[in-house]
Coordinates of C-alpha atoms in Angstrom, one line a residue:
X1 CA -3.7 0.0 -23.4
X2 CA -3.1 3.4 -22.4
X3 CA -6.6 4.5 -23.5
X4 CA -8.2 2.6 -20.5
X5 CA -6.6 5.3 -18.3
X6 CA -7.9 8.3 -17.0
X7 CA -5.8 11.2 -15.7
X8 CA -7.0 13.8 -13.6
X9 CA -4.6 16.9 -12.9
X10 CA -5.2 18.2 -9.2
X11 CA -2.7 20.7 -8.5
X12 CA -1.3 18.8 -5.6
X13 CA 1.5 16.3 -5.2
X14 CA -0.3 13.0 -4.3
X15 CA 1.3 10.8 -1.7
X16 CA -1.5 8.3 -1.1
X17 CA -4.5 7.0 -3.1
X18 CA -6.8 4.3 -1.7
X19 CA -10.0 2.7 -3.2
X20 CA -12.9 2.8 -0.9
X21 CA -13.6 -0.7 0.4
X22 CA -16.8 -2.2 -1.2
X23 CA -19.9 -3.2 0.9
X24 CA -19.4 -6.7 1.9
X25 CA -21.4 -8.2 -0.8
X26 CA -20.7 -5.9 -3.6
X27 CA -19.4 -7.6 -6.8
X28 CA -19.4 -4.4 -8.8
X29 CA -16.2 -2.5 -9.5
X30 CA -15.2 0.2 -7.0
X31 CA -16.6 3.4 -7.6
X32 CA -14.9 5.7 -5.3
X33 CA -11.2 6.4 -4.0
X34 CA -9.5 8.8 -1.5
X35 CA -6.2 10.6 -2.1
X36 CA -4.0 12.6 0.2
X37 CA -1.3 15.1 -0.7
X38 CA 2.3 16.0 0.5
X39 CA 4.6 18.9 0.1
X40 CA 2.0 21.3 -0.6
X41 CA 1.5 24.6 1.1
X42 CA -2.1 23.2 1.9
X43 CA -2.4 19.5 2.0
X44 CA -5.6 17.8 1.4
X45 CA -7.6 14.8 2.1
X46 CA -9.9 14.2 -0.9
X47 CA -12.7 11.9 -2.0
X48 CA -13.4 11.1 -5.6
X49 CA -15.8 9.2 -7.6
X50 CA -14.3 7.3 -10.7
X51 CA -16.2 9.4 -13.1
X52 CA -19.5 8.8 -15.2
X53 CA -19.9 5.0 -15.3
X54 CA -23.2 5.8 -17.2
X55 CA -21.4 6.7 -20.3
X56 CA -19.9 4.2 -22.3
X57 CA -18.1 5.0 -25.5
X58 CA -18.3 3.3 -29.0
X59 CA -15.5 1.0 -28.1
X60 CA -17.0 0.0 -24.6
X61 CA -14.4 2.4 -22.9
X62 CA -15.7 4.4 -19.9
X63 CA -16.0 8.3 -20.6
X64 CA -15.3 10.9 -17.8
X65 CA -12.6 11.6 -15.6
X66 CA -12.5 11.3 -11.8
X67 CA -14.8 14.0 -10.0
X68 CA -14.1 15.5 -6.8
X69 CA -16.9 14.8 -4.2
X70 CA -15.3 16.5 -1.3
X71 CA -12.1 17.6 0.5
X72 CA -10.7 19.0 3.8
X73 CA -7.4 20.4 4.6
X74 CA -5.0 18.3 6.3
X75 CA -2.2 19.4 8.8
X76 CA 1.0 18.1 7.7
X77 CA 2.2 15.8 4.6
X78 CA 0.2 12.6 4.2
X79 CA 2.3 9.9 5.0
X80 CA -0.3 7.1 5.0
X81 CA -3.9 6.5 4.7
X82 CA -6.1 3.5 5.1
X83 CA -10.0 3.3 5.1
X84 CA -11.0 2.0 8.4
X85 CA -14.6 1.0 7.0
X86 CA -16.8 2.6 4.2
X87 CA -16.9 6.0 5.9
X88 CA -14.0 6.4 7.9
X89 CA -10.4 7.0 6.8
X90 CA -7.3 6.8 9.1
X91 CA -4.4 9.2 8.0
X92 CA -0.8 9.4 9.4
X93 CA 0.9 12.8 9.3
X94 CA 4.1 14.1 9.2
X95 CA 3.6 15.9 12.2
X96 CA 3.0 12.8 14.3
X97 CA -0.7 13.1 14.4
X98 CA -3.2 10.1 13.5
X99 CA -6.5 11.5 12.4
X100 CA -9.7 9.6 11.3
X101 CA -11.6 11.4 8.9
X102 CA -15.3 10.5 8.2
X103 CA -16.8 10.7 4.7
X104 CA -20.6 11.7 5.2
X105 CA -22.2 10.2 2.0
X106 CA -25.4 11.9 2.4
X107 CA -24.2 15.5 1.9
X108 CA -20.5 14.8 0.5
X109 CA -18.5 16.3 3.2
X110 CA -15.5 15.3 5.1
X111 CA -15.0 15.9 8.8
X112 CA -12.1 15.0 11.4
X113 CA -13.9 12.6 13.2
X114 CA -11.0 11.6 15.9
X115 CA -7.6 12.8 16.3
X116 CA -4.4 11.4 18.4
X117 CA -2.1 14.4 18.7
X118 CA 1.6 13.5 18.5
X119 CA 1.0 9.9 18.4
X120 CA 4.6 9.9 17.4
X121 CA 7.1 12.1 18.8
X122 CA 10.9 12.2 19.3
X123 CA 11.9 13.7 22.5
X124 CA 9.3 15.3 24.5
X125 CA 5.6 14.9 23.4
X126 CA 4.9 18.5 24.8
X127 CA 7.6 20.4 22.7
X128 CA 6.2 22.6 19.9
X129 CA 8.0 20.7 17.2
X130 CA 8.5 17.4 18.9
X131 CA 6.5 15.3 16.5
X132 CA 7.8 12.4 14.4
X133 CA 6.2 11.5 11.3
X134 CA 3.8 8.8 11.3
X135 CA 4.9 6.7 8.5
X136 CA 2.5 3.8 8.3
X137 CA -1.0 3.0 9.3
X138 CA -2.8 -0.4 9.0
X139 CA -6.4 -1.0 10.1
X140 CA -8.4 -4.2 11.1
X141 CA -11.5 -2.2 12.3
X142 CA -11.8 -1.1 15.0
X143 CA -8.2 -1.7 15.7
X144 CA -5.8 0.6 14.2
X145 CA -1.8 0.2 14.3
X146 CA 0.7 3.1 13.5
X147 CA 4.4 3.3 13.2
X148 CA 6.5 6.0 12.8
X149 CA 10.3 7.7 12.5
X150 CA 10.3 7.5 16.4
X151 CA 10.4 3.7 16.3
X152 CA 7.3 3.3 18.2
X153 CA 4.2 1.2 17.5
X154 CA 0.8 2.5 18.7
X155 CA -2.1 0.3 18.9
X156 CA -5.3 2.4 18.8
X157 CA -9.2 1.4 18.9
X158 CA -11.7 3.6 16.9
X159 CA -13.6 5.5 19.4
X160 CA -11.1 5.1 22.3
X161 CA -9.1 8.3 23.2
X162 CA -6.0 6.7 24.4
X163 CA -3.8 4.4 22.9
X164 CA -4.7 0.7 23.9
X165 CA -1.3 0.0 24.0
X166 CA 2.3 1.6 22.7
X167 CA 5.5 -0.1 22.3
X168 CA 8.0 3.0 22.9
X169 CA 11.4 1.7 21.7
X170 CA 10.1 -0.9 19.5
X171 CA 12.8 0.1 17.0
X172 CA 16.3 2.0 17.1
X173 CA 15.7 2.8 13.5
X174 CA 12.6 4.6 11.5
X175 CA 9.7 2.0 11.0
X176 CA 8.5 2.6 7.4
X177 CA 5.4 0.2 7.2
X178 CA 3.3 -2.2 9.0
X179 CA 0.9 -4.8 8.0
X180 CA -1.5 -7.4 9.8
X181 CA -0.1 -10.9 9.5
X182 CA -3.2 -12.3 11.4
X183 CA -5.4 -10.5 14.0
X184 CA -3.1 -11.1 16.6
X185 CA 0.2 -10.3 14.6
X186 CA 1.7 -7.6 13.0
X187 CA 4.9 -7.0 10.7
X188 CA 7.0 -4.1 10.6
X189 CA 9.8 -3.1 8.1
X190 CA 12.7 -0.5 9.1
X191 CA 15.2 1.6 7.7
X192 CA 18.1 -1.2 8.1
X193 CA 16.2 -3.4 5.9
X194 CA 14.5 -5.6 8.9
X195 CA 11.2 -7.3 9.2
X196 CA 10.0 -8.0 12.7
X197 CA 6.8 -9.8 13.8
X198 CA 5.0 -8.8 16.9
X199 CA 2.8 -11.2 18.5
X200 CA 0.2 -8.8 20.2
X201 CA -0.7 -11.8 22.7
X202 CA 2.8 -11.2 24.5
X203 CA 2.9 -8.4 26.9
X204 CA 6.9 -8.1 26.3
X205 CA 7.8 -5.4 24.0
X206 CA 10.2 -7.6 22.1
X207 CA 9.3 -9.1 18.4
X208 CA 8.7 -12.7 18.2
X209 CA 11.0 -13.0 15.1
X210 CA 13.3 -10.8 13.1
X211 CA 14.5 -11.2 9.2
X212 CA 16.8 -9.2 7.5
X213 CA 18.2 -8.2 3.9
X214 CA 22.0 -9.7 4.2
X215 CA 24.7 -7.1 3.4
X216 CA 23.9 -3.7 3.0
X217 CA 21.0 -2.9 5.3
X218 CA 19.0 -1.3 2.4
X219 CA 16.0 0.6 4.1
X220 CA 12.5 -1.2 3.2
X221 CA 9.9 1.3 2.6
X222 CA 6.7 -1.0 2.1
X223 CA 5.4 -4.3 2.7
X224 CA 2.3 -6.3 1.9
X225 CA 1.1 -9.7 2.9
X226 CA -0.4 -12.1 0.5
X227 CA -4.1 -12.2 1.0
X228 CA -4.4 -16.2 1.0
X229 CA -1.2 -17.2 2.4
X230 CA -0.3 -15.3 5.3
X231 CA 3.2 -16.6 5.5
X232 CA 4.3 -14.9 2.0
X233 CA 5.3 -11.2 2.2
X234 CA 6.7 -8.9 -0.2
X235 CA 8.7 -6.0 0.5
X236 CA 10.3 -3.0 -1.4
X237 CA 13.0 -0.5 -0.5
X238 CA 15.5 1.9 -1.3
X239 CA 17.3 0.0 -3.9
X240 CA 14.0 -0.7 -6.0
X241 CA 14.3 -4.4 -5.4
X242 CA 11.3 -6.6 -4.8
X243 CA 11.8 -9.3 -1.9
X244 CA 9.7 -12.1 -1.5
X245 CA 9.7 -13.8 2.2
X246 CA 8.5 -16.9 3.6
X247 CA 8.3 -16.1 7.2
X248 CA 7.8 -20.1 8.2
X249 CA 11.4 -20.5 7.4
X250 CA 14.9 -19.0 7.4
X251 CA 15.4 -15.2 8.3
X252 CA 16.2 -14.1 4.6
X253 CA 14.0 -13.6 1.4
X254 CA 13.1 -16.4 -0.7
X255 CA 13.5 -14.2 -3.8
X256 CA 15.1 -11.0 -4.7
X257 CA 14.1 -9.6 -7.8
X258 CA 15.3 -6.7 -9.8
X259 CA 12.6 -4.1 -10.1
X260 CA 12.9 -0.4 -10.0
X261 CA 15.8 2.0 -10.7
X262 CA 14.8 4.1 -7.4
X263 CA 13.1 3.6 -4.4
X264 CA 10.0 1.6 -4.3
X265 CA 7.4 3.4 -2.5
X266 CA 4.6 0.7 -2.4
X267 CA 3.9 -3.0 -3.2
X268 CA 0.5 -4.5 -3.2
X269 CA -0.7 -8.0 -3.7
X270 CA -4.1 -7.9 -5.7
X271 CA -6.6 -8.7 -2.9
X272 CA -8.6 -11.2 -4.8
X273 CA -6.0 -12.1 -7.5
X274 CA -2.8 -12.6 -5.7
X275 CA -0.8 -14.0 -8.5
X276 CA -0.6 -10.4 -9.6
X277 CA 1.3 -7.8 -7.6
X278 CA 1.9 -4.3 -8.4
X279 CA 4.8 -2.0 -7.3
X280 CA 5.5 1.8 -7.9
X281 CA 8.7 3.8 -7.7
X282 CA 10.5 7.1 -7.5
X283 CA 11.8 6.5 -10.8
X284 CA 8.1 7.0 -12.4
X285 CA 7.1 3.5 -13.0
X286 CA 4.4 1.3 -12.0
X287 CA 5.0 -2.5 -12.6
X288 CA 2.6 -5.2 -12.9
X289 CA 4.0 -8.5 -11.8
X290 CA 2.1 -11.7 -13.3
X291 CA 2.7 -15.0 -11.9
X292 CA -0.2 -16.8 -13.1
X293 CA 0.5 -20.0 -14.5
X294 CA -1.0 -19.6 -18.0
X295 CA 1.0 -16.5 -19.1
X296 CA 1.6 -17.8 -22.5
X297 CA -1.7 -18.5 -23.3
X298 CA -3.3 -15.4 -22.2
X299 CA -4.4 -12.9 -24.7
X300 CA -4.1 -9.9 -22.4
X301 CA -3.6 -6.2 -22.3
X302 CA -0.1 -6.9 -21.4
X303 CA 0.9 -7.4 -25.2
X304 CA -0.8 -4.3 -26.5
X305 CA 0.6 -1.0 -26.9
X306 CA 4.2 -1.9 -27.4
X307 CA 5.1 -2.6 -23.9
X308 CA 7.9 -4.5 -22.7
X309 CA 7.5 -7.8 -21.1
X310 CA 10.4 -9.7 -19.5
X311 CA 10.7 -13.1 -18.0
X312 CA 12.5 -13.8 -14.8
X313 CA 13.2 -17.2 -13.5
X314 CA 13.0 -17.6 -9.9
X315 CA 15.7 -18.7 -7.4
X316 CA 14.0 -20.1 -4.6
X317 CA 14.9 -22.3 -1.4
X318 CA 11.5 -24.1 -0.7
X319 CA 10.1 -26.3 -3.4
X320 CA 7.0 -27.5 -1.6
X321 CA 5.0 -24.6 -1.6
X322 CA 2.0 -24.1 -4.0
X323 CA 2.2 -20.8 -4.5
X324 CA 3.7 -19.2 -7.8
X325 CA 5.5 -16.5 -5.7
X326 CA 7.6 -19.5 -3.9
X327 CA 7.5 -21.9 -6.6
X328 CA 10.5 -23.4 -8.6
X329 CA 8.1 -25.6 -10.8
X330 CA 9.6 -25.0 -14.2
X331 CA 6.2 -24.5 -15.7
X332 CA 5.5 -21.7 -13.4
X333 CA 9.1 -20.4 -13.3
X334 CA 8.4 -17.3 -15.5
X335 CA 7.1 -14.2 -14.4
X336 CA 5.6 -11.5 -16.8
X337 CA 6.5 -7.9 -15.9
X338 CA 4.8 -4.9 -17.4
X339 CA 5.4 -1.2 -17.0
X340 CA 2.1 0.2 -16.7
X341 CA 3.4 3.7 -17.5
X342 CA 5.9 3.8 -20.2
X343 CA 7.0 7.4 -20.0
X344 CA 6.3 8.8 -16.7
X345 CA 9.3 10.8 -15.4
X346 CA 8.3 11.9 -11.7
X347 CA 7.6 9.6 -8.9
X348 CA 4.7 7.4 -8.7
X349 CA 4.0 7.6 -4.9
X350 CA 1.2 5.3 -4.1
X351 CA -1.1 2.7 -6.0
X352 CA -4.2 0.6 -5.0
X353 CA -6.0 -2.1 -6.8
X354 CA -9.1 -3.7 -6.3
X355 CA -11.4 -5.9 -8.8
X356 CA -10.3 -4.7 -12.1
X357 CA -9.4 -1.1 -11.3
X358 CA -6.0 0.4 -10.4
X359 CA -5.6 3.7 -9.0
X360 CA -2.3 5.7 -8.5
X361 CA -1.0 9.0 -7.7
X362 CA 2.2 10.9 -8.7
X363 CA 4.3 13.8 -8.1
X364 CA 3.3 15.4 -11.3
X365 CA 0.2 16.5 -9.7
X366 CA -2.2 13.9 -11.2
X367 CA -4.1 10.8 -10.1
X368 CA -4.9 8.1 -12.7
X369 CA -7.5 5.6 -12.9
X370 CA -7.5 2.4 -15.1
X371 CA -10.7 0.3 -15.0
X372 CA -9.6 -2.5 -17.2
X373 CA -6.6 -4.1 -15.6
X374 CA -7.6 -7.6 -16.6
X375 CA -9.1 -6.4 -20.0

């Protein structure tokens, strides 16, 4: 229900929101997240605590809105942002710079720890305005991969001054996002509807596989890999469709699902509960897709608050797969979809999920935290 959601108005358009990863053994819910802003005179990276966990109201709900712990100025729009570890955050900028910021938890300050200037650039790295936006960042500590408008892929290592490797003409179109499939393979999505797999063990600068949306070459903006089944990938793009891919077979998506009315900016499988997937869009909506088998029996927050729930049938090629995302076993053949923000009008640019908690950021200059996703 909406009363589980805390809003915080921040007088900045929020382009990215990310939970700080928990310490390895921690089972408690996340308590801290980072945001980045865009399209402001003075963009910032900010660290927030989720509010006063100590105060529980009469109905067991938490009190208190997110509290700003510290922030720091960022040069350019924050295009992507990922935690490298509990203290360091890697940020890709519209200027082409890639910066690692360190969060000093002892005195609650942020500092620029390391920067690769113009990691992405159009023609001449030395030109005053030659930077190309760094559109995507993914980390597997200490490794960092960045992609950009310039079609370049960079491989960095934290604490190393120069790129470990650069694939200069990886793509002739804009690369919008990147994810690790496994430690030796990455997957990129581009502005003409293609997914490309890159095997990092190969020295040649060619993708090992190319997949594409048939027909319209719809730009793809976001990608996420299923946390347990590395062959399952979800993408979203300019037409708002959600595509599910099985990269072991074929070169086309397994499912195309009607989703948003406008660009889909991010897609995330829940990291520990991947039957649940979340997407957000320019149209101001944030959808929770639930393929868990017992949808019908589950008394859940999905049915409260007059939200709309729709059931979709899958059309899928492969039947032997266990995952609900690829299955067409009729008992699993329904998916429940809930818009978690019924009346939002401006773009929802970014979301992140961890444990029972959701954080998202919008062009309405606000960040929102829901700590009871599965109440």
